[in-house]
Amino acid sequence: MKYPYQINSMEEYHEAYKNSAEKPDEFWGEVAENFLWRKKWDKVLEWNFKEPKVEWFKGAKLNITENCIDRHLETMADKPAIIWEPNNPEERTRIVTYSRLHKRVCQVAQMLLNNGVKKGDRVCIYMGMVPELAYAVLGCARIGAIHSVIFGGFSAQSIADRLEDAKAEFIITCDGAFRGGKDIPLKSIIDDALIGNKTVKKVIVYTRTRRPVSMLKGRDLWWEDEMDYALSQIEKNNVVTMPATEMDAEDPLFILYTSGSTGKPKGVVHTVGGYMVWTTYSFVNVFQYQPGQVHFCTADIGWITGHSYIVYGPLAAGATSVMFEGIPTWPDAGRFWDIVDKYKVNILYTAPTAIRSLMSYGLDPLKGNDLSSLKVLGTVGEPINEEAWHWYDEKIGKKNCPIVDTWWQTETGGVLISNLAGVTPSKPSWATLPLPGIQPVLVDERGKEVTERDENGLLKGNLCIKAPWPGILRTTYGDHERCRKNYFATYENLYFTGDGVLKDVNGNYRITGRVDDVLNVSGHRIGTAEIENAINMHASVVESAVVGFPHEIKGQGVYAFVITDKKHSEDELSKQDILETVSRIIGPIAKPDKIQFVNGLPKTRSGKIMRRILRKIAEGETENLGDTTTLLDPGIVDEIKNNKV
Ligand code: PRX
């Protein structure tokens, strides 16, 4: 299979870019011809950013799983769709061919129907990285149920909030999940999340770790029993038939919760048609995927990267996608390299935080592994520092593999700014050029387009996008106004990304980080307000303020300034109590790296916390803290500074 929309040269890139901007309908209509539609669209694109309303391929009918699976069966039934590497390298690998994937996804779809799941129902998926997670996601898509995958590092409370927001009626989970040396008790966390829940009717439990779990009569079901029964219904003479539900291009495909600058995560909604086209188009072009290649994206399917570049994009392109259950440093820091060697991985896509962490182990873990299969390397999730970029280039790619620095967001569905591997040039620490269909604009605080370059010839501003691409979010679940306010109201008629950016004279973009109150810790997005809310739940906390600070491995660390009621001592143990509280409320991923007890916070006379000052202190700045004269109590700044942890 060849991809007619694959860009093969710089000239083709410029041509595609120009066409996508001047004639978007024609351009995307042509790309979309390469997919399987039951009925073609009436109109390619209709939009305004005011409401916002974005509709791609309106009137078209399809099912995304027929694109990801069925259409490959004729020529690629025995080709691996998913190669699964278990947490424990001693355990058996699982190779899931396209025909096996078809069978399993049909089984899940039938199992869901048997349990009363209908098109449009929300199914929450809380599983470890097992192939069954991919089956669950695709099984939902096959019958038009809306999946909401929740990352295994979120707490019961976070799950409860998401279940309530999505009004989910069904859950698919595991007894437990293996991650490194840990066995995470997923089902028991789900049980806690369900205390007081009124909407969930059924919980389906896949057995992974075989740890004891509580199974409630009438609510909890074993995956294995349900799947066996479903198979008996859909398989006749070794042939599996389970028709896919016909969906409108603009029907929702999934909800994925992500943090913003307010305390409550938002349910980003992606729809079937546009998301499919965008993830596949970007997958094929950014990584320059060639048929037969093995693609290894190290993300968890609990995040957008896993949705788009482990499951949907690669499978719709008929690729082989590696899915890894474990972590890069267990049982040792050579795990990624073992996997690359074992499966002859051609494309490795990971996060800068993982690269920095692996760098710190030196070169020993690389010994004995043949990495010569690698053709393309990728990074995602946060800015990559030059040192990590060069290490990746030299030690992993042996200076033979283009590195794609892919900038995008949960809301964008797929990559928006990146070089195209080996086709457009890379530049260390720069995401470089926008993909066809992406029209970035740099604006200042007031929304005026930035046109003046600094002494280095750079434009500096807030990154916005002028027009929709097929993968843009359509709404935030249950609250369209929130979507408008968050993304489309800051600057008129623009989608605001929340990121700061630099642009050089050649049109390359460098993302400098968030300009809102969102932190990026190990490539994971967490709102400072969310963490503050969690800290404030602790019984003796009066108030807190959270900021980020540069962290060697994580990119950004979490620094919390905390005021307590002084009823108890402010010692190491009380810090542990606060960490435990945050773990309970959000999950272990949000735990502050540093906690400093303070007697007050720098506030303006109107009561606003001056985060700028706290940020500087957390960064280790002692001198230039800026103007502190407008503070209610300027003395507090010295006190905080002198007691920095
Ligand atoms: O700040 C940007 C950063 O990650 C944010 C999006 O986070 P999330 O929705 O969790 O999605 C992460 C995976 C797509 C962005 O607003 N970010 C993502 N990729 C890059 C990046 N920052 C710099 N360079 C990147 N390549």
XYZ file of C-alpha atoms and ligand atoms in Angstrom:
671
model
C 0.000 0.000 0.000
C 1.280 3.427 -0.851
C -0.146 6.623 0.569
C -1.060 9.019 -2.208
C -1.069 11.902 0.285
C 2.478 11.232 1.477
C 4.757 14.226 0.993
C 8.101 13.193 -0.501
C 10.081 16.385 -0.911
C 10.407 19.960 0.271
C 8.720 21.101 -2.968
C 5.791 18.787 -2.347
C 5.536 20.117 1.187
C 5.322 23.705 -0.044
C 2.791 22.750 -2.662
C 0.627 20.816 -0.194
C 0.863 23.656 2.306
C -0.194 26.217 -0.249
C -3.090 24.122 -1.531
C -4.338 23.327 1.966
C -4.463 27.042 2.798
C -5.939 28.272 -0.480
C -8.329 25.431 -1.263
C -8.932 23.539 1.986
C -12.106 21.863 0.708
C -10.422 20.490 -2.351
C -7.253 19.536 -0.488
C -8.887 17.644 2.378
C -11.550 16.194 0.122
C -8.760 14.584 -1.885
C -6.974 13.264 1.210
C -10.255 11.868 2.518
C -10.739 9.873 -0.698
C -8.165 7.446 0.706
C -10.488 6.254 3.445
C -13.447 3.940 3.550
C -16.726 5.839 3.702
C -20.146 4.247 3.511
C -21.383 7.527 2.136
C -19.292 10.502 1.048
C -19.700 13.967 2.552
C -22.047 16.678 1.356
C -19.582 19.368 2.341
C -15.909 19.138 3.313
C -15.803 21.979 5.832
C -18.106 24.372 7.553
C -16.894 26.498 10.423
C -16.819 29.593 12.544
C -14.667 30.106 15.638
C -17.255 32.377 17.192
C -19.604 29.684 18.532
C -17.312 27.686 17.813
C -18.708 25.356 15.160
C -16.423 23.098 13.189
C -17.803 20.410 10.894
C -15.637 18.278 8.652
C -17.037 15.908 6.042
C -20.593 16.739 7.050
C -23.122 14.182 5.887
C -20.514 11.440 5.431
C -21.135 8.022 6.976
C -18.451 5.648 8.169
C -17.126 3.555 10.967
C -13.544 4.234 12.024
C -12.892 0.572 12.905
C -13.656 -0.461 9.320
C -10.859 1.927 8.372
C -8.509 0.710 11.103
C -9.198 -3.000 10.643
C -11.690 -4.399 8.122
C -10.309 -2.720 5.047
C -6.871 -4.221 5.708
C -8.125 -7.786 6.037
C -8.048 -8.679 2.388
C -4.333 -8.027 1.953
C -2.928 -7.916 5.462
C -4.932 -10.350 7.595
C -1.795 -12.067 8.886
C 0.286 -8.957 9.312
C 0.903 -7.820 12.903
C -1.300 -4.872 13.842
C -0.151 -4.770 17.448
C 2.989 -6.238 18.930
C 2.629 -6.346 22.669
C 5.634 -6.317 24.968
C 4.783 -7.273 28.549
C 6.064 -5.488 31.617
C 8.115 -8.522 32.542
C 10.501 -9.339 29.673
C 10.380 -13.017 30.659
C 6.684 -13.198 29.916
C 5.389 -14.210 26.499
C 5.050 -11.524 23.842
C 1.708 -11.266 22.054
C 1.507 -10.591 18.347
C -1.949 -9.470 17.298
C -2.504 -9.785 13.564
C -5.100 -7.691 11.779
C -7.420 -10.699 11.598
C -7.005 -11.406 15.312
C -7.595 -7.749 16.066
C -10.772 -7.886 13.986
C -12.016 -10.875 15.936
C -11.271 -9.380 19.331
C -12.730 -5.983 18.514
C -15.903 -7.627 17.191
C -16.101 -9.664 20.396
C -15.808 -6.556 22.559
C -18.404 -4.793 20.444
C -20.813 -7.711 20.845
C -20.025 -7.934 24.559
C -20.875 -4.268 24.979
C -24.147 -4.683 23.068
C -24.999 -7.690 25.238
C -24.593 -5.514 28.285
C -26.853 -2.790 27.046
C -24.294 -0.321 25.685
C -25.752 1.757 22.861
C -24.425 4.254 20.360
C -23.603 7.513 22.152
C -23.261 5.917 25.598
C -20.102 6.790 27.494
C -17.798 3.942 28.433
C -14.979 4.670 30.847
C -11.859 2.597 30.293
C -9.355 2.291 33.142
C -6.830 -0.380 32.228
C -3.121 -1.024 32.077
C -1.299 -1.192 28.756
C -2.567 -4.593 27.635
C -3.846 -5.375 24.119
C -7.314 -5.621 25.649
C -7.171 -1.861 26.187
C -6.854 -1.370 22.430
C -9.656 -3.901 21.859
C -11.833 -2.029 24.341
C -11.236 1.339 22.673
C -11.930 -0.023 19.206
C -14.853 -2.146 20.434
C -16.532 1.034 21.657
C -15.829 2.761 18.350
C -17.308 -0.173 16.453
C -20.726 0.326 18.034
C -20.473 4.101 18.353
C -20.093 4.175 22.122
C -17.968 7.112 23.274
C -14.850 5.974 25.102
C -13.259 7.948 27.869
C -9.903 6.410 28.729
C -8.486 7.376 32.102
C -4.764 7.009 32.718
C -3.883 4.414 35.386
C -2.057 7.045 37.469
C -5.256 8.904 38.355
C -6.897 8.414 41.744
C -10.379 7.178 42.624
C -11.484 10.754 43.214
C -10.309 11.852 39.758
C -12.108 8.910 38.191
C -15.262 9.704 40.160
C -15.214 13.296 38.862
C -14.736 12.132 35.271
C -17.458 9.484 35.564
C -19.840 12.092 36.819
C -18.943 14.679 34.208
C -19.359 12.169 31.367
C -22.353 10.489 33.004
C -20.693 7.213 32.131
C -22.778 4.079 32.514
C -20.149 1.463 31.789
C -16.594 0.791 32.876
C -13.999 -1.562 31.475
C -11.090 -2.177 33.811
C -8.525 -4.758 34.929
C -8.006 -6.431 38.264
C -4.600 -4.787 38.351
C -1.839 -3.403 36.162
C 1.854 -4.257 36.135
C 4.116 -1.240 35.800
C 7.748 -1.811 36.623
C 7.929 -3.417 40.056
C 4.399 -2.317 40.918
C 1.018 -4.036 40.713
C -1.537 -1.233 40.675
C -4.920 -2.317 42.075
C -7.099 -0.865 39.306
C -10.350 -2.610 40.198
C -10.078 -1.634 43.811
C -9.496 2.008 42.768
C -12.600 1.751 40.565
C -14.555 0.358 43.544
C -13.589 3.442 45.550
C -14.508 5.708 42.641
C -17.943 4.116 42.503
C -18.882 4.855 46.105
C -21.834 7.189 45.770
C -21.895 6.947 41.963
C -25.392 6.754 40.539
C -24.857 6.297 36.803
C -22.594 3.263 36.338
C -24.510 0.072 35.600
C -21.836 -2.429 34.659
C -18.129 -2.918 35.303
C -16.286 -5.401 33.100
C -13.048 -6.700 34.599
C -10.205 -8.157 32.564
C -7.886 -10.434 34.495
C -4.294 -9.319 34.198
C -2.551 -9.626 37.528
C -4.932 -12.131 39.144
C -5.001 -10.243 42.386
C -8.051 -10.682 44.617
C -10.841 -8.295 43.665
C -14.322 -7.687 44.924
C -17.004 -8.532 42.347
C -20.442 -7.121 43.060
C -23.377 -9.226 41.955
C -25.395 -7.580 39.212
C -22.753 -4.931 38.495
C -19.349 -6.540 38.027
C -18.637 -9.026 35.258
C -15.550 -10.926 34.166
C -14.279 -9.926 30.731
C -13.298 -13.521 29.919
C -16.835 -14.902 30.451
C -18.458 -12.083 28.536
C -16.000 -12.348 25.651
C -16.510 -16.132 25.360
C -20.228 -15.685 25.204
C -19.942 -12.893 22.649
C -17.744 -15.094 20.468
C -20.299 -17.881 20.529
C -22.780 -15.417 19.065
C -20.664 -13.943 16.295
C -18.450 -16.784 15.090
C -19.800 -19.368 12.647
C -17.434 -21.836 10.948
C -14.431 -19.836 12.037
C -15.754 -16.686 10.408
C -16.475 -13.711 12.612
C -19.138 -11.264 11.542
C -20.129 -8.311 13.599
C -21.346 -5.343 11.588
C -19.982 -1.960 12.549
C -22.458 0.770 13.443
C -22.798 3.464 10.819
C -21.653 6.796 12.227
C -21.927 10.364 11.028
C -18.536 11.961 10.417
C -19.333 14.445 13.178
C -20.525 11.896 15.764
C -18.293 11.909 18.861
C -15.593 9.235 18.936
C -14.160 9.839 22.378
C -13.763 12.105 25.357
C -10.349 12.634 26.874
C -9.993 14.687 30.023
C -7.187 17.189 30.202
C -6.092 19.925 32.577
C -6.544 23.602 31.992
C -5.969 26.662 34.082
C -9.121 26.117 36.136
C -9.418 23.528 38.887
C -11.544 21.092 36.923
C -10.262 18.995 33.981
C -12.133 19.384 30.701
C -13.542 16.550 28.601
C -12.088 17.229 25.160
C -14.340 15.737 22.478
C -13.076 14.424 19.141
C -15.341 13.246 16.363
C -15.039 10.289 14.038
C -14.296 11.567 10.524
C -11.935 14.480 11.015
C -9.940 12.798 13.758
C -9.439 9.722 11.574
C -8.215 11.759 8.626
C -5.956 13.940 10.739
C -4.281 11.190 12.782
C -3.628 9.071 9.704
C -2.453 11.956 7.531
C -0.106 13.248 10.236
C 1.156 9.757 11.116
C 2.097 8.939 7.533
C 3.666 12.321 6.854
C 5.440 13.230 10.072
C 7.039 9.807 10.562
C 7.213 9.126 6.824
C 5.782 5.711 7.545
C 6.502 3.092 4.893
C 4.372 -0.047 4.609
C 5.852 -2.893 6.611
C 7.645 -0.708 9.131
C 7.370 -1.240 12.883
C 6.297 1.833 14.844
C 6.916 2.094 18.589
C 5.202 4.910 20.430
C 6.094 4.654 24.113
C 3.138 6.694 25.407
C 0.292 5.295 27.473
C -3.095 4.991 25.776
C -4.425 6.985 28.721
C -3.024 10.090 26.992
C -3.813 11.551 23.584
C -0.458 10.416 22.159
C -1.443 6.811 22.745
C -4.908 7.320 21.233
C -3.579 8.941 18.082
C -0.226 7.241 17.494
C -0.544 3.783 19.029
C -4.125 3.063 18.068
C -5.988 5.140 15.506
C -3.344 6.714 13.227
C -1.096 3.678 12.796
C -3.948 1.189 12.443
C -5.826 3.290 9.897
C -2.547 3.408 7.941
C -2.233 -0.396 8.193
C 0.922 -0.131 10.276
C 2.436 -2.405 12.904
C 2.247 -0.686 16.262
C 4.250 -1.746 19.315
C 2.473 -1.474 22.637
C 4.576 -1.656 25.794
C 3.103 -2.451 29.170
C 6.038 -1.419 31.330
C 8.339 1.494 32.044
C 11.686 2.407 30.430
C 13.754 1.711 33.537
C 12.503 -1.697 34.639
C 14.005 -4.224 35.160
C 16.799 -1.987 33.908
C 17.307 1.186 31.905
C 17.924 -0.748 28.692
C 14.300 -1.656 28.204
C 13.527 0.577 25.209
C 16.702 -0.552 23.469
C 15.889 -4.212 24.099
C 12.483 -3.658 22.536
C 13.918 -1.816 19.522
C 16.313 -4.704 18.934
C 13.783 -7.464 19.634
C 11.136 -6.217 17.202
C 13.435 -4.397 14.781
C 11.626 -1.144 15.469
C 11.887 1.417 12.649
C 10.232 4.423 14.284
C 10.689 5.297 17.939
C 8.441 8.006 19.348
C 8.941 9.052 22.970
C 9.025 12.008 25.367
C 11.996 14.238 26.195
C 11.582 13.350 29.866
C 12.197 9.675 29.040
C 15.258 10.592 26.990
C 16.687 12.715 29.810
C 16.013 9.997 32.326
C 17.701 7.339 30.157
C 20.646 9.649 29.475
C 21.329 9.770 33.189
C 22.097 6.034 33.169
C 25.007 6.512 30.767
C 25.725 4.261 27.810
C 25.916 0.890 29.561
C 22.234 0.060 29.063
C 22.750 0.399 25.312
C 25.419 -2.309 25.202
C 24.624 -5.445 23.278
C 21.619 -3.982 21.508
C 21.456 -3.553 17.774
C 19.611 -0.327 17.033
C 20.328 -0.352 13.302
C 16.668 -0.960 12.400
C 15.810 2.581 13.524
C 14.981 4.984 10.712
C 13.096 7.804 12.432
C 13.073 9.164 15.977
C 10.375 11.357 17.436
C 9.669 13.404 20.536
C 6.470 14.814 21.968
C 4.915 16.406 25.008
C 7.320 19.145 26.027
C 10.181 21.212 24.678
C 13.305 19.129 24.149
C 16.554 20.664 25.387
C 19.503 20.619 23.001
C 21.574 18.264 25.146
C 18.861 15.604 25.084
C 18.268 16.197 21.375
C 21.945 15.575 20.569
C 22.150 12.504 22.787
C 19.099 11.058 21.059
C 20.582 11.912 17.677
C 24.072 10.546 18.357
C 23.625 7.650 20.737
C 20.303 6.291 19.546
C 19.974 7.437 15.952
C 23.744 7.192 15.311
C 23.297 10.402 13.349
C 21.387 8.411 10.757
C 17.819 9.054 11.833
C 15.938 12.288 11.421
C 14.365 13.451 14.695
C 10.860 14.811 14.480
C 9.998 17.229 17.287
C 6.220 17.059 17.196
C 4.235 19.833 18.822
C 0.562 19.253 19.481
C -2.069 18.951 22.218
C -4.945 16.806 23.421
C -7.206 19.367 21.767
C -5.484 19.203 18.391
C -5.996 15.441 17.947
C -2.687 15.027 16.153
C 0.591 16.754 15.344
C 0.318 20.362 14.112
C 3.919 21.562 13.979
C 6.814 19.253 13.181
C 9.411 18.525 10.585
C 8.542 15.639 8.273
C 11.183 12.953 8.823
C 13.939 13.292 6.261
C 11.749 15.469 4.026
C 11.828 18.855 5.741
C 14.871 19.871 7.828
C 15.123 19.405 11.574
C 16.527 21.997 13.933
C 17.463 20.974 17.510
C 14.833 22.154 20.005
C 12.604 23.512 17.260
C 9.337 21.901 16.207
C 10.011 23.649 12.869
C 7.225 23.890 10.268
C 3.441 23.649 10.413
C 1.795 20.693 8.700
C -0.393 21.416 5.678
C -3.697 22.745 6.971
C -2.131 24.530 9.953
C -1.963 28.309 9.890
C -0.206 29.545 13.026
C -0.370 33.185 14.107
C 1.701 34.852 16.822
C -0.149 37.419 18.877
C 0.755 39.672 21.780
C -1.189 39.887 25.040
C -3.806 42.110 23.407
C -4.297 39.829 20.462
C -2.396 41.935 17.967
C -0.372 39.969 15.478
C 3.342 40.181 16.314
C 5.355 41.482 13.380
C 8.448 42.962 14.981
C 11.517 40.771 15.259
C 13.937 40.936 18.178
C 17.693 41.435 17.840
C 18.083 37.762 16.877
C 15.534 38.051 14.118
C 12.892 36.190 16.083
C 9.201 36.864 16.485
C 7.927 36.113 19.974
C 4.306 35.696 20.939
C 1.407 33.530 21.988
C 0.615 30.744 19.592
C -2.787 30.766 17.930
C -4.186 28.969 14.886
C -6.245 30.791 12.297
C -8.431 28.103 10.748
C -9.595 24.605 11.622
C -7.832 21.386 10.621
C -9.732 18.076 10.608
C -8.464 16.973 14.054
C -9.399 20.054 16.090
C -11.544 19.479 19.201
C -15.247 20.089 18.610
C -16.393 20.816 22.147
C -15.779 20.101 25.799
C -18.186 17.440 26.932
C -21.453 18.743 28.313
C -20.304 22.366 28.306
C -19.792 24.002 24.938
C -19.480 27.441 26.477
C -16.441 26.258 28.395
C -14.852 25.210 25.116
C -15.547 28.618 23.620
C -14.219 30.496 26.619
C -11.117 28.375 26.968
C -9.925 28.228 23.415
C -11.799 30.681 21.223
C -12.538 33.724 23.361
C -9.071 34.915 24.415
C -8.407 36.196 20.896
C -11.155 36.869 18.424
C -11.531 34.331 15.645
C -8.462 32.409 16.691
C -7.865 29.080 18.417
C -5.553 29.852 21.351
C -3.138 27.067 22.261
C -1.953 28.356 25.652
C 1.660 28.060 24.457
C 4.344 30.686 23.927
C 6.356 30.461 20.737
C 9.304 31.859 18.784
C 9.433 32.050 14.999
C 12.647 32.437 13.029
C 13.204 34.061 9.646
C 12.794 30.719 7.883
C 9.344 30.199 9.301
C 10.406 27.648 11.946
C 8.567 27.527 15.264
C 10.027 26.866 18.672
C 7.568 26.218 21.473
C 8.757 27.829 24.680
C 6.137 26.429 27.069
C 2.768 27.277 28.536
C 1.840 30.889 29.095
C -1.144 29.990 31.286
C -1.288 28.357 34.714
C -0.680 24.904 33.348
C 2.413 22.883 34.211
C 4.034 20.277 32.051
C 5.510 17.665 34.333
C 7.236 14.807 32.524
C 5.169 15.706 29.475
C 1.935 15.480 31.484
C -0.310 18.462 31.746
C -1.466 19.531 35.197
C -3.156 22.766 36.176
C -1.697 24.629 39.137
C -5.237 25.363 40.364
C -5.989 21.656 40.340
C -2.976 20.874 42.532
C -3.735 23.804 44.853
C -7.302 22.550 45.296
C -5.947 19.125 46.232
C -3.399 20.528 48.710
C -6.090 22.720 50.249
C -8.164 19.618 50.948
C -5.592 18.623 53.567
C -7.039 19.247 57.034
C -4.393 21.647 58.298
C -3.764 23.614 55.111
C -5.096 27.161 55.044
C -3.892 28.224 51.625
C -1.407 27.242 48.975
C 0.177 28.419 45.761
C 1.730 26.124 43.181
C 4.228 27.066 40.495
C 6.604 25.177 38.216
C 10.389 25.126 38.415
C 12.979 23.761 35.974
C 13.581 20.074 36.686
C 16.465 18.190 35.121
C 14.504 15.057 34.236
C 10.849 16.053 34.366
C 11.284 19.317 32.468
C 9.137 21.033 35.028
C 8.735 20.158 38.669
C 5.920 21.170 41.016
C 6.787 23.648 43.803
C 4.127 24.238 46.446
C 4.089 27.117 48.927
C 1.810 26.145 51.779
C 0.310 28.011 54.732
C -0.907 25.777 57.560
C -3.054 26.513 60.609
C 0.027 25.824 62.791
C -1.872 23.356 64.931
C 0.676 20.680 64.055
C 4.392 20.803 63.451
C 5.558 21.656 59.974
C 7.971 18.812 59.408
C 8.849 16.081 56.920
C 5.960 13.945 58.089
C 3.411 16.685 57.525
C 4.833 17.157 54.029
C 4.246 13.435 53.456
C 0.662 13.910 54.635
C 0.157 16.591 52.028
C 1.646 14.380 49.315
C -0.668 11.572 50.343
C -3.619 13.957 50.124
C -2.671 15.036 46.598
C -2.270 11.378 45.608
C -5.751 10.672 46.894
C -7.383 13.649 45.242
C -5.661 13.690 41.836
C -3.204 10.813 41.688
C 0.509 10.203 42.204
C 1.392 12.105 39.002
C 0.446 15.438 40.590
C 2.545 15.167 43.749
C 4.652 18.287 44.401
C 8.413 17.801 44.194
C 8.989 20.510 46.779
C 6.852 21.840 49.587
C 7.767 24.993 51.475
C 5.791 26.035 54.526
C 5.295 29.808 54.566
C 3.581 32.298 56.831
C 2.018 34.244 54.005
C 1.930 34.540 50.232
C 2.887 37.585 48.183
C -0.462 39.186 47.415
C -1.546 42.404 45.862
C -3.843 44.688 47.831
C -6.751 43.196 45.952
C -5.781 39.749 47.204
C -4.302 38.315 44.012
C -1.317 36.003 44.478
C 1.730 37.291 42.609
C 2.787 34.034 41.030
C 5.478 35.756 39.018
C 7.415 36.325 42.258
C 6.865 32.784 43.495
C 7.947 31.416 40.145
C 11.185 33.348 40.315
C 11.882 32.175 43.858
C 11.154 28.573 42.864
C 13.558 28.978 39.949
C 16.272 30.003 42.420
C 16.287 33.689 41.522
C 17.158 35.804 44.559
C 17.822 39.273 43.206
C 15.560 40.425 40.410
C 12.143 39.619 41.699
C 10.567 42.607 40.009
C 8.404 45.249 41.554
C 7.226 44.186 45.022
C 5.998 47.583 46.170
C 2.395 46.879 45.232
C 2.308 43.954 47.631
C 0.185 43.981 50.723
C 3.157 42.787 52.783
C 6.455 43.129 50.882
C 8.333 41.611 53.857
C 6.876 38.204 53.110
C 8.987 37.923 49.951
C 12.274 37.972 51.876
C 10.980 35.463 54.333
C 9.941 33.072 51.563
C 13.202 33.602 49.715
C 15.323 32.916 52.797
C 13.521 29.683 53.596
C 13.519 28.258 50.068
C 13.732 24.452 49.951
O 2.894 22.998 26.058
C 2.749 22.141 24.958
C 3.394 20.806 25.280
O 2.355 19.977 25.742
C 1.113 20.680 25.742
C -0.002 19.741 25.390
O -0.138 18.762 26.357
P -1.117 17.537 26.152
O -2.442 18.021 25.755
O -1.023 16.696 27.369
O -0.525 16.752 24.927
C 0.752 16.232 24.992
C 1.007 15.344 23.808
C 0.566 15.858 22.515
C 1.299 21.761 24.733
O 0.391 22.820 24.944
N 4.024 20.196 24.105
C 3.569 19.159 23.393
N 4.450 18.829 22.425
C 5.476 19.692 22.508
C 5.199 20.576 23.577
N 6.044 21.573 23.891
C 7.156 21.724 23.158
N 7.485 20.918 22.143
C 6.698 19.891 21.776
N 7.044 19.098 20.784
